[in-house]
CSV table of C-alpha atoms in Angstrom, one decimal:
chain,number,residue,atom,x,y,z
A,474,MET,CA,109.0,106.3,36.3
A,475,ALA,CA,109.2,103.0,34.4
A,476,TRP,CA,111.0,102.8,31.1
A,477,ALA,CA,112.8,100.6,28.6
A,478,GLU,CA,116.3,101.7,27.9
A,479,ILE,CA,117.7,101.0,24.4
A,480,ASP,CA,121.4,101.0,23.8
A,481,LEU,CA,122.0,101.9,20.2
A,482,GLY,CA,125.7,101.4,20.6
A,483,ALA,CA,125.1,97.7,21.4
A,484,LEU,CA,122.7,97.5,18.4
A,485,ALA,CA,125.5,98.7,16.1
A,486,GLU,CA,128.0,96.3,17.6
A,487,ASN,CA,125.6,93.4,17.2
A,488,LEU,CA,125.2,94.2,13.5
A,489,THR,CA,129.0,94.1,13.1
A,490,THR,CA,129.0,90.7,14.8
A,491,LEU,CA,126.2,89.3,12.7
A,492,ARG,CA,127.9,90.6,9.5
A,493,ARG,CA,131.1,88.7,10.5
A,494,LEU,CA,129.1,85.5,11.2
A,495,ALA,CA,127.3,85.8,7.9
A,496,GLY,CA,130.6,86.0,6.0
A,497,PRO,CA,132.3,88.5,3.7
A,498,GLY,CA,130.0,90.3,1.4
A,499,THR,CA,126.8,88.7,2.6
A,500,PRO,CA,123.9,91.1,2.8
A,501,VAL,CA,122.4,91.4,6.3
A,502,HIS,CA,118.7,92.3,6.5
A,503,PRO,CA,117.7,92.6,10.1
A,504,VAL,CA,114.1,91.7,11.1
A,505,VAL,CA,112.3,94.7,12.7
A,506,LYS,CA,108.8,93.2,12.9
A,507,GLY,CA,106.8,93.5,16.1
A,508,ASP,CA,108.0,97.0,16.6
A,509,ALA,CA,111.6,95.7,16.3
A,510,TYR,CA,110.9,93.1,18.9
A,511,GLY,CA,109.6,95.7,21.3
A,512,HIS,CA,112.7,97.9,20.8
A,513,GLY,CA,111.0,100.5,18.6
A,514,ALA,CA,111.0,99.9,14.8
A,515,ILE,CA,111.6,103.4,13.6
A,516,PRO,CA,114.6,104.4,15.8
A,517,VAL,CA,116.1,100.9,15.5
A,518,ALA,CA,115.8,100.9,11.7
A,519,ARG,CA,117.2,104.4,11.5
A,520,ALA,CA,120.2,103.4,13.7
A,521,LEU,CA,120.8,100.2,11.7
A,522,GLU,CA,120.5,102.1,8.4
A,523,GLU,CA,123.1,104.5,9.6
A,524,VAL,CA,125.6,101.7,10.4
A,525,GLY,CA,125.2,99.8,7.2
A,526,ALA,CA,122.3,97.4,7.3
A,527,ASP,CA,121.5,96.2,3.8
A,528,GLY,CA,117.7,96.1,4.2
A,529,PHE,CA,114.9,95.1,6.6
A,530,CYS,CA,112.3,92.3,7.0
A,531,VAL,CA,108.9,92.8,8.5
A,532,ALA,CA,105.8,90.7,8.9
A,533,THR,CA,103.0,93.1,7.7
A,534,MET,CA,102.4,95.7,5.1
A,535,ASP,CA,101.6,98.2,7.9
A,536,GLU,CA,105.0,97.7,9.4
A,537,ALA,CA,106.6,98.3,6.0
A,538,LEU,CA,104.6,101.5,5.3
A,539,GLY,CA,105.5,102.8,8.8
A,540,LEU,CA,109.2,102.5,7.9
A,541,ARG,CA,108.7,104.2,4.6
A,542,GLU,CA,106.8,107.0,6.1
A,543,ALA,CA,109.6,107.5,8.6
A,544,GLY,CA,112.1,108.0,5.7
A,545,ILE,CA,113.7,104.5,5.6
A,546,GLU,CA,114.9,104.0,2.1
A,547,LEU,CA,116.6,100.6,2.3
A,548,PRO,CA,114.9,97.5,0.7
A,549,ILE,CA,112.1,96.1,2.8
A,550,LEU,CA,110.6,92.6,2.5
A,551,VAL,CA,107.2,91.7,3.9
A,552,ALA,CA,107.5,88.1,5.0
A,553,TYR,CA,103.8,87.3,5.0
A,554,PRO,CA,101.3,87.7,2.2
A,555,ILE,CA,99.7,91.2,2.1
A,556,PRO,CA,96.1,92.1,1.3
A,557,THR,CA,95.9,92.3,-2.5
A,558,ALA,CA,94.2,95.7,-2.2
A,559,LEU,CA,97.6,97.0,-1.0
A,560,ALA,CA,99.6,95.7,-4.0
A,561,GLY,CA,99.6,99.1,-5.7
A,562,GLU,CA,100.9,100.7,-2.6
A,563,ALA,CA,103.7,98.1,-2.4
A,564,ARG,CA,104.6,99.0,-6.0
A,565,ARG,CA,104.7,102.7,-5.4
A,566,ARG,CA,106.7,102.4,-2.2
A,567,ALA,CA,109.2,99.8,-3.6
A,568,ILE,CA,108.2,97.3,-0.9
A,569,SER,CA,108.9,93.6,-1.7
A,570,ILE,CA,106.2,91.1,-0.8
A,571,THR,CA,106.1,87.4,-0.2
A,572,VAL,CA,103.9,84.9,-2.0
A,573,GLY,CA,103.4,81.3,-0.8
A,574,ASP,CA,99.9,80.3,-1.5
A,575,ARG,CA,98.3,79.5,-4.9
A,576,GLU,CA,94.9,81.1,-4.3
A,577,LEU,CA,96.4,84.3,-3.0
A,578,LEU,CA,98.8,84.4,-5.9
A,579,ASP,CA,95.9,84.0,-8.4
A,580,GLU,CA,94.2,87.0,-6.8
A,581,LEU,CA,97.4,89.1,-6.7
A,582,LEU,CA,98.2,88.5,-10.3
A,583,ARG,CA,94.7,89.5,-11.3
A,584,VAL,CA,94.9,92.8,-9.4
A,585,VAL,CA,98.4,93.7,-10.6
A,586,GLY,CA,97.7,92.7,-14.2
A,587,ALA,CA,94.8,95.2,-14.3
A,588,ASP,CA,97.3,98.1,-13.9
A,589,ALA,CA,100.4,97.7,-16.1
A,590,GLU,CA,101.5,101.3,-15.5
A,591,GLY,CA,104.2,102.3,-13.0
A,592,PRO,CA,107.0,100.3,-11.3
A,593,PRO,CA,106.7,96.5,-11.1
A,594,LEU,CA,105.5,94.7,-8.0
A,595,VAL,CA,108.6,93.0,-6.5
A,596,VAL,CA,107.9,89.5,-5.3
A,597,GLN,CA,109.8,86.8,-3.4
A,598,ILE,CA,108.7,83.2,-3.2
A,599,GLU,CA,108.6,81.4,0.1
A,600,ILE,CA,109.5,77.7,-0.2
A,601,GLU,CA,108.1,75.1,2.1
A,602,THR,CA,110.9,72.9,3.3
A,603,GLY,CA,109.6,71.6,6.6
A,604,LEU,CA,108.3,74.4,8.8
A,605,GLY,CA,104.8,73.6,7.9
A,606,ARG,CA,103.6,77.2,8.2
A,607,GLY,CA,103.7,78.7,4.7
A,608,GLY,CA,105.2,78.6,1.3
A,609,PHE,CA,105.1,76.5,-1.9
A,610,ARG,CA,106.2,72.9,-2.1
A,611,SER,CA,108.5,72.0,-5.0
A,612,ALA,CA,106.1,71.6,-7.9
A,613,ASP,CA,103.9,74.5,-6.9
A,614,ALA,CA,106.9,76.7,-6.5
A,615,ILE,CA,108.0,76.0,-10.1
A,616,GLU,CA,104.5,76.8,-11.4
A,617,ALA,CA,104.3,80.0,-9.2
A,618,ALA,CA,107.7,81.2,-10.4
A,619,THR,CA,106.8,80.6,-14.0
A,620,ARG,CA,103.5,82.6,-13.7
A,621,ILE,CA,105.3,85.4,-11.9
A,622,ARG,CA,108.0,85.6,-14.6
A,623,ASP,CA,105.3,85.7,-17.3
A,624,ALA,CA,103.1,88.3,-15.6
A,625,ALA,CA,103.0,91.9,-16.5
A,626,ALA,CA,104.2,94.5,-13.9
A,627,VAL,CA,105.6,91.8,-11.5
A,628,GLN,CA,109.3,91.1,-10.9
A,629,LEU,CA,110.6,87.9,-9.3
A,630,ALA,CA,113.3,89.0,-6.9
A,631,GLY,CA,114.1,86.1,-4.6
A,632,ALA,CA,113.2,82.9,-2.8
A,633,TRP,CA,113.5,82.0,0.8
A,634,THR,CA,112.7,79.5,3.5
A,635,HIS,CA,112.8,79.4,7.3
A,636,LEU,CA,114.5,76.7,9.5
A,637,GLN,CA,112.2,74.9,11.9
A,638,ALA,CA,114.8,74.1,14.6
A,639,PRO,CA,118.3,75.5,13.9
A,640,GLU,CA,119.6,73.5,17.0
A,641,ASP,CA,118.7,70.3,15.2
A,642,ALA,CA,121.6,69.9,12.7
A,643,ARG,CA,120.1,67.0,10.8
A,644,ARG,CA,116.7,68.6,10.3
A,645,SER,CA,118.3,72.0,9.3
A,646,GLN,CA,120.6,70.3,6.8
A,647,ALA,CA,117.7,68.5,5.2
A,648,GLN,CA,115.8,71.8,4.9
A,649,VAL,CA,118.8,73.5,3.3
A,650,ILE,CA,119.3,70.6,0.9
A,651,GLU,CA,115.6,70.7,-0.2
A,652,PHE,CA,115.7,74.5,-0.6
A,653,GLU,CA,118.8,74.4,-2.8
A,654,ARG,CA,117.3,71.6,-4.8
A,655,VAL,CA,114.1,73.5,-5.4
A,656,THR,CA,115.8,76.8,-6.2
A,657,ASP,CA,118.3,75.2,-8.5
A,658,GLU,CA,115.4,73.8,-10.5
A,659,LEU,CA,113.6,77.1,-10.4
A,660,GLN,CA,116.7,78.8,-11.9
A,661,GLU,CA,116.9,76.2,-14.6
A,662,ARG,CA,113.2,76.6,-15.5
A,663,VAL,CA,112.6,80.4,-15.1
A,664,GLY,CA,116.1,81.9,-15.4
A,665,SER,CA,117.1,84.5,-12.9
A,666,LEU,CA,115.5,83.8,-9.5
A,667,GLY,CA,117.0,86.7,-7.5
A,668,ALA,CA,118.4,86.5,-4.0
A,669,ARG,CA,118.1,83.2,-2.0
A,670,HIS,CA,118.2,83.4,1.8
A,671,VAL,CA,117.7,80.9,4.7
A,672,SER,CA,119.6,81.8,7.8
A,673,ALA,CA,118.3,83.7,10.7
A,674,SER,CA,119.5,84.2,14.3
A,675,GLY,CA,119.8,80.5,15.3
A,676,SER,CA,122.1,79.3,12.5
A,677,LEU,CA,124.2,82.5,12.7
A,678,VAL,CA,124.8,82.1,16.4
A,679,LEU,CA,125.7,78.5,15.9
A,680,GLY,CA,128.2,79.5,13.4
A,681,GLU,CA,126.5,77.4,10.7
A,682,ALA,CA,124.9,79.9,8.5
A,683,ALA,CA,123.7,79.0,5.1
A,684,SER,CA,124.5,82.5,3.9
A,685,LEU,CA,123.7,82.1,0.2
A,686,ASP,CA,122.6,85.6,-0.9
A,687,GLY,CA,121.7,87.1,2.4
A,688,VAL,CA,120.7,86.5,6.1
A,689,ARG,CA,117.7,87.7,8.2
A,690,PRO,CA,118.8,88.0,11.8
A,691,GLY,CA,115.9,88.7,14.2
A,692,LEU,CA,116.4,88.1,17.9
A,693,ALA,CA,120.2,88.2,17.7
A,694,THR,CA,120.1,91.7,16.3
A,695,TYR,CA,118.9,92.8,19.7
A,696,GLY,CA,121.7,90.9,21.5
A,697,LEU,CA,119.6,87.9,22.6
A,698,VAL,CA,120.4,84.3,21.9
A,699,PRO,CA,117.4,82.1,20.9
A,700,ASP,CA,116.2,80.3,24.0
A,701,GLU,CA,116.5,76.9,22.3
A,702,LEU,CA,120.3,77.3,22.0
A,703,LEU,CA,120.9,78.2,25.6
A,704,GLY,CA,122.6,75.3,27.3
A,705,HIS,CA,122.5,73.3,24.0
A,706,ASP,CA,125.2,70.7,23.8
A,707,ASN,CA,126.3,67.7,21.8
A,708,ALA,CA,129.4,66.0,20.6
A,709,SER,CA,130.0,68.4,17.7
A,710,GLY,CA,130.8,71.3,20.0
A,711,ARG,CA,127.8,73.3,19.0
A,712,ALA,CA,127.5,74.5,22.6
A,713,ARG,CA,130.9,76.1,22.4
A,714,ALA,CA,129.8,77.9,19.2
A,715,VAL,CA,126.8,79.3,21.0
A,716,ALA,CA,128.9,80.4,24.0
A,717,ALA,CA,131.5,82.1,21.7
A,718,GLU,CA,129.1,83.8,19.2
A,719,GLY,CA,126.3,84.5,21.7
A,720,GLY,CA,128.8,86.0,24.1
A,721,ALA,CA,129.8,88.5,21.3
A,722,LEU,CA,126.3,89.9,21.3
A,723,ARG,CA,125.1,92.5,23.8
A,724,PRO,CA,121.5,92.9,24.9
A,725,VAL,CA,120.1,96.1,23.6
A,726,LEU,CA,117.2,96.5,25.9
A,727,SER,CA,117.0,96.9,29.7
A,728,LEU,CA,113.8,97.4,31.7
A,729,ARG,CA,114.0,99.9,34.6
A,730,ALA,CA,111.8,101.6,37.1
A,731,ARG,CA,111.8,103.8,40.2
A,732,PRO,CA,109.4,103.3,43.1
A,733,VAL,CA,106.2,105.4,43.4
A,734,HIS,CA,105.4,104.2,46.9
A,735,VAL,CA,107.4,102.8,49.8
A,736,ALA,CA,105.7,101.2,52.8
A,737,GLU,CA,106.6,99.6,56.1
A,738,LEU,CA,104.1,96.9,56.6
A,739,PRO,CA,103.5,94.6,59.6
A,740,GLU,CA,103.5,90.8,59.6
A,741,GLY,CA,100.4,89.3,58.0
A,742,TRP,CA,99.8,92.1,55.5
A,743,GLY,CA,98.4,91.0,52.1
A,744,ILE,CA,100.1,92.4,49.0
A,745,SER,CA,98.2,93.3,45.9
A,746,TYR,CA,95.0,91.8,44.6
A,747,GLY,CA,94.1,88.4,45.8
A,748,PRO,CA,96.3,88.3,47.8
A,749,THR,CA,98.7,85.6,46.9
A,750,PHE,CA,101.5,86.9,49.1
A,751,THR,CA,101.3,87.9,52.8
A,752,THR,CA,104.2,89.2,54.7
A,753,ALA,CA,105.7,86.7,57.2
A,754,ARG,CA,107.5,89.5,59.1
A,755,PRO,CA,107.6,93.3,59.3
A,756,SER,CA,108.5,94.2,55.7
A,757,ARG,CA,109.5,97.1,53.5
A,758,ILE,CA,107.5,96.9,50.3
A,759,VAL,CA,108.0,99.2,47.3
A,760,THR,CA,105.6,99.7,44.4
A,761,LEU,CA,107.0,99.9,40.9
A,762,PRO,CA,104.8,101.5,38.2
A,763,ILE,CA,104.9,98.7,35.7
A,764,GLY,CA,102.4,95.9,35.2
A,765,TYR,CA,100.7,93.7,32.7
A,766,GLY,CA,99.4,96.8,30.9
A,767,ASP,CA,103.1,97.5,30.1
A,768,GLY,CA,103.8,93.9,29.1
A,769,TRP,CA,105.1,92.7,32.5
A,770,SER,CA,102.9,89.5,32.5
A,771,ARG,CA,100.6,88.6,35.3
A,772,ALA,CA,102.1,85.1,34.9
A,773,LEU,CA,105.2,86.5,36.7
A,774,SER,CA,103.3,87.0,39.9
A,775,ASN,CA,105.5,85.8,42.8
A,776,ARG,CA,107.9,84.3,40.3
A,777,ALA,CA,110.3,87.1,39.3
A,778,GLU,CA,113.0,89.3,40.7
A,779,ALA,CA,114.4,92.7,40.3
A,780,LEU,CA,117.8,94.3,41.0
A,781,VAL,CA,118.3,97.2,43.3
A,782,ARG,CA,121.8,98.4,44.5
A,783,GLY,CA,123.2,95.4,42.7
A,784,ARG,CA,121.2,92.9,44.8
A,785,ARG,CA,118.3,90.6,43.8
A,786,VAL,CA,115.0,91.2,45.5
A,787,PRO,CA,111.7,89.2,45.0
A,788,LEU,CA,108.7,90.7,43.3
A,789,VAL,CA,105.7,89.8,45.4
A,790,GLY,CA,102.0,89.6,45.1
A,791,ASN,CA,99.9,89.5,41.9
A,792,VAL,CA,101.1,91.7,39.1
A,793,ALA,CA,98.5,94.4,38.5
A,794,MET,CA,97.8,96.3,35.3
A,795,ASP,CA,100.0,99.2,36.4
A,796,ALA,CA,102.1,98.0,39.3
A,797,VAL,CA,104.2,95.3,40.8
A,798,MET,CA,105.7,95.2,44.3
A,799,ALA,CA,109.2,94.4,45.5
A,800,ASP,CA,110.2,93.2,49.0
A,801,VAL,CA,113.3,95.2,49.8
A,802,THR,CA,113.4,94.3,53.5
A,803,ASP,CA,116.8,92.6,53.3
A,804,VAL,CA,118.6,95.2,51.3
A,805,PRO,CA,121.4,96.5,53.5
A,806,GLY,CA,122.3,100.1,54.2
A,807,GLU,CA,120.0,103.1,54.2
A,808,PRO,CA,116.4,101.9,53.5
A,809,VAL,CA,115.5,101.7,49.8
A,810,GLY,CA,113.5,104.7,48.7
A,811,ALA,CA,111.9,106.5,45.8
A,812,ARG,CA,115.3,107.5,44.4
A,813,ASP,CA,116.6,104.0,43.9
A,814,GLU,CA,116.6,102.5,40.5
A,815,PHE,CA,115.3,99.0,39.9
A,816,VAL,CA,116.3,96.8,37.0
A,817,LEU,CA,113.8,94.1,35.9
A,818,ILE,CA,115.7,93.1,32.8
A,819,GLY,CA,119.4,94.0,32.4
A,820,GLU,CA,122.5,94.5,34.5
A,821,GLN,CA,123.2,96.3,37.8
A,822,GLY,CA,126.5,95.8,39.6
A,823,GLU,CA,127.6,92.3,39.2
A,824,GLU,CA,124.1,90.9,38.8
A,825,ARG,CA,122.1,90.4,35.6
A,826,ILE,CA,118.5,89.4,34.8
A,827,ALA,CA,118.3,88.3,31.2
A,828,ALA,CA,115.2,88.3,29.0
A,829,ALA,CA,115.6,84.5,29.0
A,830,ASP,CA,115.4,84.4,32.8
A,831,VAL,CA,112.1,86.3,32.7
A,832,ALA,CA,110.9,84.0,29.9
A,833,MET,CA,111.6,80.9,32.0
A,834,ALA,CA,109.8,82.3,34.9
A,835,ARG,CA,106.9,83.2,32.7
A,836,GLY,CA,106.7,79.9,30.8
A,837,THR,CA,107.5,81.4,27.4
A,838,ASN,CA,110.4,82.6,25.3
A,839,SER,CA,112.6,85.7,25.0
A,840,TRP,CA,110.8,86.8,21.8
A,841,GLU,CA,107.5,87.2,23.7
A,842,VAL,CA,109.1,88.9,26.7
A,843,VAL,CA,110.5,91.8,24.7
A,844,THR,CA,107.9,91.9,21.9
A,845,THR,CA,105.0,92.3,24.3
A,846,LEU,CA,106.4,95.3,26.1
A,847,ALA,CA,103.6,97.8,25.5
A,848,ALA,CA,103.7,101.0,23.5
A,849,ARG,CA,102.8,103.1,26.6
A,850,LEU,CA,106.1,102.1,28.2
A,851,PRO,CA,108.5,104.9,27.3
A,852,ARG,CA,111.7,103.9,25.4
A,853,VAL,CA,114.8,105.9,26.1
A,854,TYR,CA,117.6,105.7,23.5
A,855,HIS,CA,121.3,106.3,24.0
A,856,ALA,CA,124.6,105.2,22.7
A,857,ALA,CA,127.3,103.5,24.8
A,858,SER,CA,129.5,106.5,24.5
A,859,VAL,CA,126.9,108.7,26.2
A,860,PRO,CA,126.9,108.6,30.0
A,861,ARG,CA,123.6,107.3,31.3
A,862,GLU,CA,123.3,110.5,33.4
A,863,THR,CA,123.1,112.5,30.3
A,864,ARG,CA,121.1,110.1,28.1
A,865,THR,CA,118.5,111.8,26.0
A,866,LEU,CA,115.0,110.8,24.9
A,867,ILE,CA,114.6,109.5,21.4
A,868,ALA,CA,113.2,112.8,20.3
A,869,ASP,CA,116.6,114.4,20.9
A,870,ALA,CA,118.4,111.8,18.8
A,871,PHE,CA,116.0,111.7,15.9
A,872,PRO,CA,114.3,114.5,14.0
A,873,ASP,CA,110.7,113.2,14.0
A,874,PRO,CA,109.5,112.8,17.5
A,875,GLY,CA,105.9,112.2,16.3
A,876,ASN,CA,107.0,108.9,15.0
A,877,VAL,CA,109.6,107.8,17.5
A,878,GLN,CA,108.7,109.2,20.9
A,879,VAL,CA,107.0,106.0,22.0
A,880,GLY,CA,105.1,105.3,25.1
A,881,GLY,CA,102.7,108.1,25.7
A,882,ARG,CA,103.1,108.5,29.5
A,883,ARG,CA,105.8,111.2,29.5
A,884,SER,CA,105.4,111.5,33.3
A,885,ARG,CA,106.8,108.1,33.7
A,886,ARG,CA,110.0,108.7,31.9
A,887,PRO,CA,113.2,108.9,34.0
């Protein structure tokens, strides 16, 4: 009786918003790595494919193969180098891969060159412009592009870079200038370079996208504004841009639970392992079946809240692997019981707990909060037009429940 609820209607609206921010005719390739940031890669990709996404970005070859096996036919780019042993599979499955390291490129070209039959391996070059994490610097990028152009059974299809801090206008501008300088030189040296892309969620939400030949929104696809932009302000009015564009996005995921135990406990009673919380008065304590085994971090012990009947209540005691406790003593009306629904992330009544709120309490960011929600936590998918009372499990909405009915504990679904 704990689950993550995914609003596919909000997902579709977010894609429309991001397409507007990217500009007319700009391809939008949502990032669905990390199981679509914890939202469920296959159902999310299917929903986005249906409403007009132009392709997808993932981090690993396994993620790309999972999408292909689920029937996703749109272009897929793997943003990190893949094991060279999988190059043939990438060719067969029409999966684009990234190169950004000379030694790995040497190995890749040797492997692919040994098998000239079949479709070409589609390759994009990552350009290092300041992130310090991966990609070729200027001179190495030119050499790499030349070698790829001249190689058998390899097709150069694009170049990209990643902004280090979209909220830092000067740093981002310098990165874009460097990227354009390098790619302009590449085009002069090797001819057609393919698609160039830079912008992800941050620059899109700021209204400052360098759209070029495409954009790669990640967190914003799921209705979440990058934490670094929240409250950001300077004389250029960038905070107003964040408020306007971020407000047009709707969070796709909410985290919900119903109690599995309700207890009236006396003053001085310890709660959970430890204990780190002891009742200071007679208290009504409910147990919710979600814990760090589900991705609700132990770092949230005594630091988080939930919503019930539209009111905030504290979560008390150490988070266990499978449980967290809420103190509902002060909730008015009939005593809170097993039929009440709690919201740990999302809205209820006039109150809202955002992923960013949980991230702040946990000492991390929104990416980690949603991405680390465990596979055993069931996902329930619905569209905004469907009343929540009649929402259906993912298997009702999609034809392959073996791939998309996530979170094995069926007994815990609502």
